[in-house]
Amino acid sequence: MIQRREVELVLDIRRGGEAVLLIGALWLVVWRLYELDGPIMRVPILVELVGLSVLAIIHCILGAIKTPVVLTASTLKTNDTRRQHAVTPSGTREHEMAFLWMTDVRDYSDCPDDGSVTALLFAPVLASTYWLISLQQLAAYPTSNSIPKGWLIEPPRELPPSPHHPPLSSLQSIVLSRRKLVELSVLCSTLLFIHMTYSKWQQRRRLVRHSSKTAAVNEFPPKKEGRRSWLYTKFSVIATLLCLALRLTSDIPFLSVFANLSYFDVIIISLGFQFIIYVMIRLAYQGFTLGELGLVATGSTAVLMESVNLTKARIWPFTTPFIETYRSPTPLLIYQIALIPGAFLTGFLLSPILVISRNLAQKPSHRLRFPDQKPPFRKALAAAFYGFTILIVGGLIGSWTGWCLGAADSTHPVAKMAGSGSSRNPWTWFAVWILQGQRPWSRPALLVYWGIVASISVAGWSRQLARARKSGGKIINVHFSGTSTTHNPGNPSAISSVITNGDSRVRSGSRSASDGSIRPKLKETGSSSTALNGLASPSTMTHSMTELLDRADKRVPTLSLNARRKFFHGLAVVMFVPGIALDPAFSHASFSVAFSLFIFVEYVRYFALYPFSAPVHVFMNEFINEKDSGTAILSHFYLLTGCAMPIWLEGPSGVLGFTGVLALGVGDAVASIIGKRFGRHQWTNNSPKTVEGTLGFVVSTVAVAWFLKAIGVTEAFSIPIYIVATFLSGMLEAFSLQNDNLTLPLYLWAVLILLGAV
């Protein structure tokens, strides 16, 4: 039976503070848009943004109203451990969390905050700010193009004159495109609200239905993946039809919704967004909170629409009014679409090979019909994946890239050298462009610098692993989905992870409820160690250098998990600041290449591709914490994205390009160190963040930004406003439990623009 208690209003200061910061930013951008000339043309979008903020406020109020439900033993299937996992001892966790249709709390990251307010508001705040800055740029410099000052890249592509449409400059096209981006973000948030509201209503309906029965409360969603996918597809179509119905209101003055989106756009955005978000949940099981999922999926949908619109403009250049890309349609955008969505497309096309490789690596040899055939079969699968990847990248993706490059400005020096016409060789173009920096050697020198820094870092961490292997007296806990075993690294027989045929396979532990994956998680109880004894120091190291390092090992302590993770934040400063300062356009392309490589490395690790999966898996496991509790390891993606997004957004101010590196590489790292060592005063009882850590974030970020301004790396900006913007970002970092590597730099970037710091 189910016993209900009286409804009570619970005021959560942490969640309330997060909501105030996001809703306040949205209202601020609405006010800034209204202040610009010609507000009548922007009233429909302003109404959409205000309406979205009202929905978010209603959602927060409803979330604060708690109806605790105590589930007795008769309402649970005691033999279904998978479903029991989602229910806390109080029986309230699942009833407090928001989730999408055909999912439940077990599909998301284990976080006390679902991040629903972030999912609803963060992307519209960014999109509206992005539109605002283009409107300001058009008002100040109407004859300029959309490329930031000092970027060494071809001019943005413009469509040929057409009798059907008036000619538009690249900056005018950007303004119109970003207006559509705002409506895209509102449409995605509307879909999320539909999913969350209907799922919550169905959940309460099932609770009432089973109040007098012995059936399990958690009988939905169904266990069978096929039926779950089919029900999700049907609901996605219904939600798309609802959005199309909203689009029909475009004929009502001042109340039109999605008026700037065509019916085709509404269909593609709605179905694409819901497909992307469902695939992300199923593949990266327990890897995202709802807030992170909504933000990443909205960004992915925007990139999808950019690729669709680029292709459409290339096919129908005379009937297309303008190129609907939210960033300048330069080769940088073309290469980014080819690299990042192209990497995901490669994985999708080769998914049968990847799934077979993962299943084969997980299955013990004694359970196979021909155990001796497992190693050669795994090698054959890996060879097939690598070979077909080369064919897809060199054929399909490379052809699309060259086809899009073919319509670029043939008067540019790079275009002349790489060849022009209907298509250009993308490999030749990129090789020539590398030599077109401020000096012919400047970009190759940056590549060499990055290679040296990365090599030193990897060698240093290999040394750390070797030292941890030698220290047999240090104890760690190896956790497997809620179970833990104490383990002595010095005892080989106690190791829970082994390398078999080039792959890491866990002999003990429990499998994930979704895909059967095994994810070891390391929790420190002393100094850092490793769960593997098979790593050796580099063979190229001389004997004298080895002895020197061995003597140094006795004086250098083994870094903790937090120090290991923050080391890479500091490494981001060392690696990225010179590139952003000297050649932001080349850094833009380099970030895209790095993200694409991360995707393929995750393919190798997750799908156990011979022979690199084991060392990659072991190396990355040294840096995971509770935020990487899912099947996919996402922290390095978030860190790279947080540092790269201010560059990818192509803001007109140089100081905006450093936002990600300063917020994460400097501010977040300093805040973590100060907070853990000197923090005494927590912001709230349910937040681990301290006042001292936030002050450290503000002081360090502002100090480094001022230093960059003093030495002439960035243009002048208002230090007082920068301090206020940094403090607000620090408050969001203190109140929000979402991954700060993703949200912190983007919020700081937006607030700097909204407050007029640049």
mmCIF file of C-alpha atoms in Angstrom, residues 147 151-156 330-332 412 429 433 443 585:
data_model
loop_
_atom_site.group_PDB
_atom_site.id
_atom_site.type_symbol
_atom_site.label_atom_id
_atom_site.label_comp_id
_atom_site.label_asym_id
_atom_site.label_seq_id
_atom_site.Cartn_x
_atom_site.Cartn_y
_atom_site.Cartn_z
ATOM 1 C CA ILE A 147 34.707 37.421 -38.909
ATOM 2 C CA TRP A 151 41.316 36.052 -37.562
ATOM 3 C CA LEU A 152 43.366 34.709 -40.478
ATOM 4 C CA ILE A 153 40.785 32.843 -42.512
ATOM 5 C CA GLU A 154 38.959 33.185 -45.812
ATOM 6 C CA PRO A 155 36.066 35.666 -45.906
ATOM 7 C CA PRO A 156 32.683 34.138 -45.108
ATOM 8 C CA THR A 330 33.962 30.082 -43.310
ATOM 9 C CA PRO A 331 36.099 26.969 -43.816
ATOM 10 C CA LEU A 332 36.442 26.824 -40.028
ATOM 11 C CA HIS A 412 41.837 34.470 -51.226
ATOM 12 C CA TRP A 429 43.571 23.208 -48.431
ATOM 13 C CA TRP A 433 46.312 26.988 -44.625
ATOM 14 C CA ARG A 443 51.347 27.581 -36.930
ATOM 15 C CA ALA A 585 41.431 30.993 -35.978
#
